[in-house]
Short mmCIF file of C-alpha atoms in Angstrom, two decimals:
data_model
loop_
_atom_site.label_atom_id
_atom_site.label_comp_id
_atom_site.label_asym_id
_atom_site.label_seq_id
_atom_site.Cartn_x
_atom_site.Cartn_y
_atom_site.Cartn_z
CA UNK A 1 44.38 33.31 21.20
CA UNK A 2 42.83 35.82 18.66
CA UNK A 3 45.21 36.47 15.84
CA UNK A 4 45.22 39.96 14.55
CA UNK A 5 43.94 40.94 11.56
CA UNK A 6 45.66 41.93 8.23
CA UNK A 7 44.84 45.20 7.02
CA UNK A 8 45.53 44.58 3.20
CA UNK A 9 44.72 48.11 2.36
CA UNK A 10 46.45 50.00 4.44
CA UNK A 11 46.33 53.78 4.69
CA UNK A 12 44.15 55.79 7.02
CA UNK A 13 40.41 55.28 7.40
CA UNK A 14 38.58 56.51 4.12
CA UNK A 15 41.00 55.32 1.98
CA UNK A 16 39.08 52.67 0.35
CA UNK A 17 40.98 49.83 2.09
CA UNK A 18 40.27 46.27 3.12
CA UNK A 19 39.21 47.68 6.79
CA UNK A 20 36.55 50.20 5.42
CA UNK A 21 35.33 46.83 2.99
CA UNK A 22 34.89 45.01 5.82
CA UNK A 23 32.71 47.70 8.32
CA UNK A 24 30.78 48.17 5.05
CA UNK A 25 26.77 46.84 5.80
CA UNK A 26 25.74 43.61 3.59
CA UNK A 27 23.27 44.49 1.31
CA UNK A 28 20.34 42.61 2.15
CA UNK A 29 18.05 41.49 -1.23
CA UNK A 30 14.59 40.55 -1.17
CA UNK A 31 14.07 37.11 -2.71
CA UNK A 32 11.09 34.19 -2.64
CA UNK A 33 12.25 31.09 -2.11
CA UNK A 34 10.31 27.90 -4.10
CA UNK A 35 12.19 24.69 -2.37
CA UNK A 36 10.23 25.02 0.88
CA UNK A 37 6.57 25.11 -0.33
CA UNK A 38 7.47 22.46 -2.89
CA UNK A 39 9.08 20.35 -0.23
CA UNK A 40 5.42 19.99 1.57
CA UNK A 41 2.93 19.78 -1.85
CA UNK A 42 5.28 16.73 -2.58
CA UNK A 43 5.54 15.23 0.87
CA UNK A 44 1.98 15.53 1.76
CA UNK A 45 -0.15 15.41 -1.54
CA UNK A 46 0.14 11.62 -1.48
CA UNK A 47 -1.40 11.04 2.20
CA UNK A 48 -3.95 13.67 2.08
CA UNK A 49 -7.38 13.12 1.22
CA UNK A 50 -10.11 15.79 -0.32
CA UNK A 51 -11.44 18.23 2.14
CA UNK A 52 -14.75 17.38 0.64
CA UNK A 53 -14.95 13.99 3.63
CA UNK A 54 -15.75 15.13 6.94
CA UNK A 55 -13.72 13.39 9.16
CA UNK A 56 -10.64 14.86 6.96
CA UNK A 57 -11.68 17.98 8.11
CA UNK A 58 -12.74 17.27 11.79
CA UNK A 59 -9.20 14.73 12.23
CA UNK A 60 -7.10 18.23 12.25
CA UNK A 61 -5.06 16.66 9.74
CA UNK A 62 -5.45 19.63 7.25
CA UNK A 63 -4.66 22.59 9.63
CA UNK A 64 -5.86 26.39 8.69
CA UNK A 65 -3.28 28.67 8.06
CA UNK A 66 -2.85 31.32 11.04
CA UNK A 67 -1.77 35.27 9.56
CA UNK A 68 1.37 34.93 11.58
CA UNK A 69 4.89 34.38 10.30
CA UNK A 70 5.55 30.87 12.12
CA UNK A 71 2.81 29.40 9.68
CA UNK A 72 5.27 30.51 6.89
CA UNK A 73 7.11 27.09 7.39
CA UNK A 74 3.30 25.14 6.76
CA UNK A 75 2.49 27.77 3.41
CA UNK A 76 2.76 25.57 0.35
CA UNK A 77 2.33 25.99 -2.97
CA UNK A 78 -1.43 27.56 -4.27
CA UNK A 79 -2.13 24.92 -6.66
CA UNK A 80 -0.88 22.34 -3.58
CA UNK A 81 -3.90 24.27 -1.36
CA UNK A 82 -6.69 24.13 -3.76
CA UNK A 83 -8.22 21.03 -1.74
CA UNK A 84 -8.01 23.15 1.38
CA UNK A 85 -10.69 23.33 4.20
CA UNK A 86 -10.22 27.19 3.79
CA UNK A 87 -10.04 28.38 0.12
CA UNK A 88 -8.44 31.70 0.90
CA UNK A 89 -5.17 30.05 1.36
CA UNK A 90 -5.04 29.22 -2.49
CA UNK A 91 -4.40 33.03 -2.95
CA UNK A 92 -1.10 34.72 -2.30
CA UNK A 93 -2.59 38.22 -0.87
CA UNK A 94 0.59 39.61 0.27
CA UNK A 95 2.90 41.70 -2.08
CA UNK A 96 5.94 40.22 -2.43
CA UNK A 97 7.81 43.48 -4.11
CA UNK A 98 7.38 46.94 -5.84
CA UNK A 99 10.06 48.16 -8.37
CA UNK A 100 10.44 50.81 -10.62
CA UNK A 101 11.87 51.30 -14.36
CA UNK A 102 14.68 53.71 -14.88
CA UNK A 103 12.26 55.71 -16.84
CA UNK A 104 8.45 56.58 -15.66
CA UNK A 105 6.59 55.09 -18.93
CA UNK A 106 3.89 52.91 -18.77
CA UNK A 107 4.04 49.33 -18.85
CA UNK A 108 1.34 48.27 -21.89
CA UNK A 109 2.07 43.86 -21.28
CA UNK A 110 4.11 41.60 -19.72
CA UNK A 111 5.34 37.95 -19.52
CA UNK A 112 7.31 35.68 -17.94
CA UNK A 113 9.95 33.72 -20.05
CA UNK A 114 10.22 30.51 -20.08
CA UNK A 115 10.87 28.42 -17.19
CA UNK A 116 9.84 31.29 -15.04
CA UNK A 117 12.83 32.69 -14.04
CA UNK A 118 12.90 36.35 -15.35
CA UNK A 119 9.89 38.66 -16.67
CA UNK A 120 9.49 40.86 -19.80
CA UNK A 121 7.80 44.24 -19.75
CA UNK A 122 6.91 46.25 -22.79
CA UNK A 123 6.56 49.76 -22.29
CA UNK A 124 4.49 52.84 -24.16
CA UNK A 125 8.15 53.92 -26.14
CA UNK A 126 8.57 50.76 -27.81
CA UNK A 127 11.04 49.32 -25.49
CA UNK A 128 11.73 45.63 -23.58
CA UNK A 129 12.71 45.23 -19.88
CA UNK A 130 13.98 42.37 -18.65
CA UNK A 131 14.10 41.75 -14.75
CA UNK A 132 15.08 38.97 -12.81
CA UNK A 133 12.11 37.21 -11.32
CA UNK A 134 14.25 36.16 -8.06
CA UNK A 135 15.73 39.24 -7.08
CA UNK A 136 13.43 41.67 -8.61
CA UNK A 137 16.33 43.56 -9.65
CA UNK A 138 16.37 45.14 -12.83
CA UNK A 139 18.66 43.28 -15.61
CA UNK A 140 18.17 44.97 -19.25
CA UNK A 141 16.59 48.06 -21.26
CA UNK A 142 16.35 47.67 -24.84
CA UNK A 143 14.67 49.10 -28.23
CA UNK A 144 11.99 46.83 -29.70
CA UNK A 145 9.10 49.13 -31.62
CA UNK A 146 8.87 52.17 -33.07
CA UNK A 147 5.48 52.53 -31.49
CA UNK A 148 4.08 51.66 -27.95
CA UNK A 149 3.94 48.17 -27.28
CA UNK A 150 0.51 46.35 -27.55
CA UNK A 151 1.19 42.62 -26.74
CA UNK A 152 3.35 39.58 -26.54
CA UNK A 153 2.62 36.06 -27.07
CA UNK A 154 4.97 33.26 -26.31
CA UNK A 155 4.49 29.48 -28.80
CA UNK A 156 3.44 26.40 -27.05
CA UNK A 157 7.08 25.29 -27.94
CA UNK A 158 7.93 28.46 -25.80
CA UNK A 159 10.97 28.86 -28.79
CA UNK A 160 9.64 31.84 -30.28
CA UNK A 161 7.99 34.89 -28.97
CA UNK A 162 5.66 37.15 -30.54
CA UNK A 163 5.22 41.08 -30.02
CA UNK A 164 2.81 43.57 -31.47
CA UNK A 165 2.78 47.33 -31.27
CA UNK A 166 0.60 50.26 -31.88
CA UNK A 167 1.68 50.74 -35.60
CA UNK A 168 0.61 47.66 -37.30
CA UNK A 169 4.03 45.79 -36.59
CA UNK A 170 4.35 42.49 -35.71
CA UNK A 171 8.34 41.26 -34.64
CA UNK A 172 9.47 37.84 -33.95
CA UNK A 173 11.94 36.99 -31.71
CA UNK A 174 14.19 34.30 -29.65
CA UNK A 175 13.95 32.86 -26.41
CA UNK A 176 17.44 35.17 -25.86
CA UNK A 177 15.36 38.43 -27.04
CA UNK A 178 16.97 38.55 -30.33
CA UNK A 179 15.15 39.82 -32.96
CA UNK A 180 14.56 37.30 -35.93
CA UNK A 181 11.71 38.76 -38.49
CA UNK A 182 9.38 41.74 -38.59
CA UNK A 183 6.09 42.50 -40.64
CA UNK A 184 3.81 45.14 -41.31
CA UNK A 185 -0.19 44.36 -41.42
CA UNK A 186 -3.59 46.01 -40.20
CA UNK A 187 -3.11 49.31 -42.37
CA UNK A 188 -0.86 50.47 -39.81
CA UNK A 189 -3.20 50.18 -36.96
CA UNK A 190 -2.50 49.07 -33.91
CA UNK A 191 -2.24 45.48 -33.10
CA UNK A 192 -4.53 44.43 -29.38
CA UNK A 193 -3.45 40.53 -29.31
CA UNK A 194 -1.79 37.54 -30.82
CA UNK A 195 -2.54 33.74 -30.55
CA UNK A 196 -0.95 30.83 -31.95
CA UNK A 197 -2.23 27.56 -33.08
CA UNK A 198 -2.46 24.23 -30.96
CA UNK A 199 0.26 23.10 -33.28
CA UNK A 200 2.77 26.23 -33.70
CA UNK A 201 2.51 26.39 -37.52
CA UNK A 202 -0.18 29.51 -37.68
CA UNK A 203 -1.24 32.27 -35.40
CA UNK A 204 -3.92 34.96 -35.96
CA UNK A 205 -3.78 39.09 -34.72
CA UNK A 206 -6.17 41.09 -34.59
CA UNK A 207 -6.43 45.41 -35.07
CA UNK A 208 -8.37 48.53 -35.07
CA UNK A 209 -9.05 48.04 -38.55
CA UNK A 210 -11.83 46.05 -37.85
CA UNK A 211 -10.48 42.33 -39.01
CA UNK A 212 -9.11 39.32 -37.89
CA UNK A 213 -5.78 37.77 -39.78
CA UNK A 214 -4.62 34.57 -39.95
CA UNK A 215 -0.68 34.21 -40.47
CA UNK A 216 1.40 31.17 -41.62
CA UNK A 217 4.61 30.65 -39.36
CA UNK A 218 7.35 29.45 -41.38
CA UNK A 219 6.78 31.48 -44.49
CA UNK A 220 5.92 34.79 -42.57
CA UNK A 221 2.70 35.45 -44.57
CA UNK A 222 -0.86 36.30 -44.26
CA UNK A 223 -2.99 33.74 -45.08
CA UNK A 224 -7.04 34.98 -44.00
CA UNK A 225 -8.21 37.98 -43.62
CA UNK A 226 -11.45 37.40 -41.32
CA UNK A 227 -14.07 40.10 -42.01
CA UNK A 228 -17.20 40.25 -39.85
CA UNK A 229 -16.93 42.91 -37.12
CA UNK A 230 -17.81 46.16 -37.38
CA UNK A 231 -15.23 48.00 -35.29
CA UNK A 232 -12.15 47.80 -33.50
CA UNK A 233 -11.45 43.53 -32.36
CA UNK A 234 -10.02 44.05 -29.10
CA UNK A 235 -9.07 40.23 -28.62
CA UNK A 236 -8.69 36.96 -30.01
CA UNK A 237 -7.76 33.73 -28.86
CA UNK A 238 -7.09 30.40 -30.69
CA UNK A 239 -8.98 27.19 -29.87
CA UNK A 240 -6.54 25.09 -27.97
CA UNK A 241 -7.36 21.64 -29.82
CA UNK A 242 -9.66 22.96 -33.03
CA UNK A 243 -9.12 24.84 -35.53
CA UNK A 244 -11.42 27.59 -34.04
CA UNK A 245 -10.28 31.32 -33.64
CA UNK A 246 -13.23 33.74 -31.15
CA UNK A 247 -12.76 37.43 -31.42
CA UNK A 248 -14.21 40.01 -29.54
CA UNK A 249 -14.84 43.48 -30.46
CA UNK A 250 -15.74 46.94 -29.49
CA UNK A 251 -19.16 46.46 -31.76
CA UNK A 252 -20.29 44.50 -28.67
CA UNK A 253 -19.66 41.24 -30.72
CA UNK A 254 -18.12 37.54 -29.96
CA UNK A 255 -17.60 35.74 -32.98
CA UNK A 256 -16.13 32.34 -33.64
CA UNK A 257 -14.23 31.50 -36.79
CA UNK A 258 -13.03 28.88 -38.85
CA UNK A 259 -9.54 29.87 -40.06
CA UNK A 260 -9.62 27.27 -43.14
CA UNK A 261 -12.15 29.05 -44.66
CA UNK A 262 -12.60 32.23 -43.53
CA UNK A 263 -16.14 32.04 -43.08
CA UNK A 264 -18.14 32.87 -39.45
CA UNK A 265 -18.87 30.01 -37.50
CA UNK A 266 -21.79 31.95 -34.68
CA UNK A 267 -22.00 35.52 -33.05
CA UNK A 268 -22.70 35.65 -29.64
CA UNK A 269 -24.29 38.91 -28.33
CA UNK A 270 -24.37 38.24 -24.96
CA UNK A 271 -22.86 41.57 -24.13
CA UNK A 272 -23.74 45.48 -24.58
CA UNK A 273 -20.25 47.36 -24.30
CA UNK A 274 -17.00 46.81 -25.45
CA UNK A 275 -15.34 42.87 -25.19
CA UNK A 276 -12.05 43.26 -23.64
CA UNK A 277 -11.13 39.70 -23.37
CA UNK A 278 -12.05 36.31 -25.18
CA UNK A 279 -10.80 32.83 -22.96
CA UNK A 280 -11.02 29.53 -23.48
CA UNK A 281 -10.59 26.43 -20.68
CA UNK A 282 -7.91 24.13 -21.77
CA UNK A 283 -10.48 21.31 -22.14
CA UNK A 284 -11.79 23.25 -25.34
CA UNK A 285 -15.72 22.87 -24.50
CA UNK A 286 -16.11 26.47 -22.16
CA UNK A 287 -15.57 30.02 -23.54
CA UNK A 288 -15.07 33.06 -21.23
CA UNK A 289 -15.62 36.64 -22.54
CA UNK A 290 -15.06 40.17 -20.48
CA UNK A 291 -16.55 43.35 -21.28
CA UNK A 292 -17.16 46.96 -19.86
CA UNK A 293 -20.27 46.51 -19.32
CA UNK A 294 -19.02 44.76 -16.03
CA UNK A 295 -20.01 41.19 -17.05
CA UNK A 296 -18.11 37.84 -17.29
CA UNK A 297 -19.59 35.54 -19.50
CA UNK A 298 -19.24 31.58 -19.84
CA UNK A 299 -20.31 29.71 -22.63
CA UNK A 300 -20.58 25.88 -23.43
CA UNK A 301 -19.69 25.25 -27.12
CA UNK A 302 -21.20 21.80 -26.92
CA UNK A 303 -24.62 23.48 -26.76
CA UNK A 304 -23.94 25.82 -29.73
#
C-alpha cells in the first residue's frame, strides 16, 4: 500500500516548499572518474607482454580500442597504453570540459597543485584562480601581483610554490596559497620562468633585462647574476641532478651555466629566432630547446 507523502512545506505551489524541492531537476555535474582505468593498468600490466613480440599482437590479447562508448569500460590509463599495438590510444583526444573565469582576462600559466586534485591559473591582472580539478567548477578568485602574471613553479618537495610577474616580482607561497615572502629583482622587468635546484635549497629566474639570477632559498637572496646573453632570456631550466642551469634567449642563444661560478659552460646556436623553451629529460644526458623559427632541437650533453 503506498503511503502518502508529507508535504513539510505546506502552502500552495510556488511557495518554496518541500513539494516544489522535490519536482526540482538534479543538477547533473560533469566529472572524470580515475578508479576504473586504474583498476585495468594494475590488473593487466603484470600479464601483458610488449607489443614489440608478434604473437602478442596476432594472440588478440591486446585488443584496439574501437571510437565507440562501450570501449570506455577497456580505456585505461595513457601511461598504462604506451606498450600498445596502436599508439594513438596513449593520447586522450577528446575534451573533457570548457569553463570560463568570472572575468574575460587572459590566463598567462597554470599548474596543478599537488596531488592533482585542483588547478591554479594566473591571469593578466595579477590574480590566482583556483578550480577544482574533479568538477571543473570554479572554487576561488584572489589578488596575487600587481602586474600580469608571468609564471609559477612548484619545489620538488611540492611545499612551496613560486610565482613571477611582469614587474620584476618574485612571491613565495604555501601549498594553502598563502603568501609567505616577496622580492623585487631584474630592474623591474618582467620575470619569463623560474626553476629550482635538484635539492630545493636554490633556484634561478630569468628577465628581460638580459641576465640569468641565481637565488638562495632560505635566506631569500640573490646569489649570481649570470651575464652572457644579449637580449631578453625567455627560459631557463635547472639540471635535474648537476649543478647546471641552460637559458635560452631571444638573441637566438642556448647557453649552459655553472651556477657556482658564474661563468658559461657552452653556447649552442643551433637556432635562428627566438628560444621559447629550454627542457631537459629526467635522466640528465638530453636537452630539448623550442624556438620560432619552428624547430625542436635535441641535444646529447655527453657529446659536448
Amino acid at each position: 500500500m503506498d503511503q502518502p507523502r508529507v508535504s513539510n512545506g505546506g502552502g500552495p505551489p510556488g511557495s518554496g516548499g518541500q513539494d516544489d524541492q522535490d519536482q526540482r531537476p538534479n543538477l547533473k555535474r560533469k566529472c572524470i572518474d580515475f578508479h576504473n582505468p586504474a583498476v585495468i593498468d594494475i590488473s593487466s600490466r603484470l600479464y601483458r607482454k610488449a607489443c614489440r613480440s608478434s604473437h602478442v599482437r596476432d594472440s588478440g590479447l591486446m585488443p584496439f580500442l574501437q571510437p565507440h562508448s562501450s570501449y570506455l569500460r577497456l580505456m585505461g590509463l595513457p601511461i598504462g597504453d604506451l606498450s600498445a599495438p596502436n599508439p594513438s590510444v596513449a593520447y586522450l583526444t577528446q575534451m573533457a570540459h570548457v569553463t570560463r573565469a568570472k572575468n574575460s582576462n587572459p590566463v598567462m600559466c597554470l599548474s596543478w597543485t599537488p596531488g592533482g586534485r585542483r588547478l591554479l591559473t594566473g591571469n593578466q591582472e595579477g590574480e590566482f584562480t583556483l578550480w577544482d580539478g574533479v568538477n571543473f567548477s570554479f572554487e576561488l578568485i584572489m589578488s596575487a601581483h600587481d602586474n600580469s602574471f608571468r609564471c609559477m613553479a612548484w619545489s620538488h618537495n611540492h611545499n612551496y610554490l613560486l610565482t613571477s610577474d611582469a614587474g620584476g616580482n618574485i612571491k613565495y607561497w604555501s601549498p594553502s596559497i598563502a603568501p609567505v615572502q616577496s622580492i623585487d629583482s631584474h630592474n623591474q622587468q618582467p620575470i619569463h620562468a623560474l626553476s629550482f635546484s635538484p635539492s630545493d635549497t636554490k633556484f634561478v629566474s630569468c628577465g628581460d633585462d638580459a641576465t640569468v639570477r641565481v637565488w638562495d632559498w632560505a635566506s631569500r637572496t640573490e646569489e649570481r647574476v649570470l651575464e652572457g646573453h644579449g637580449w631578453d632570456v625567455k627560459c631557463v631550466q635547472w639540471h635535474p641532478r648537476s649543478s647546471v642551469i641552460c637559458s635560452g634567449s631571444k638573441d637566438n642563444l642556448v647557453k649552459l651555466w655553472d651556477p657556482r661560478s658564474g661563468s658559461s659552460l657552452s653556447t649552442l646556436y643551433g637556432h635562428k629566432n627566438t628560444v621559447t623553451k629550454v627542457a631537459w629529460n629526467d635522466n640528465g644526458n638530453w636537452l630539448l630547446t623550442a624556438s620560432r623559427d619552428q624547430l625542436i632541437k635535441l641535444y646529447d650533453i655527453r657529446a659536448m
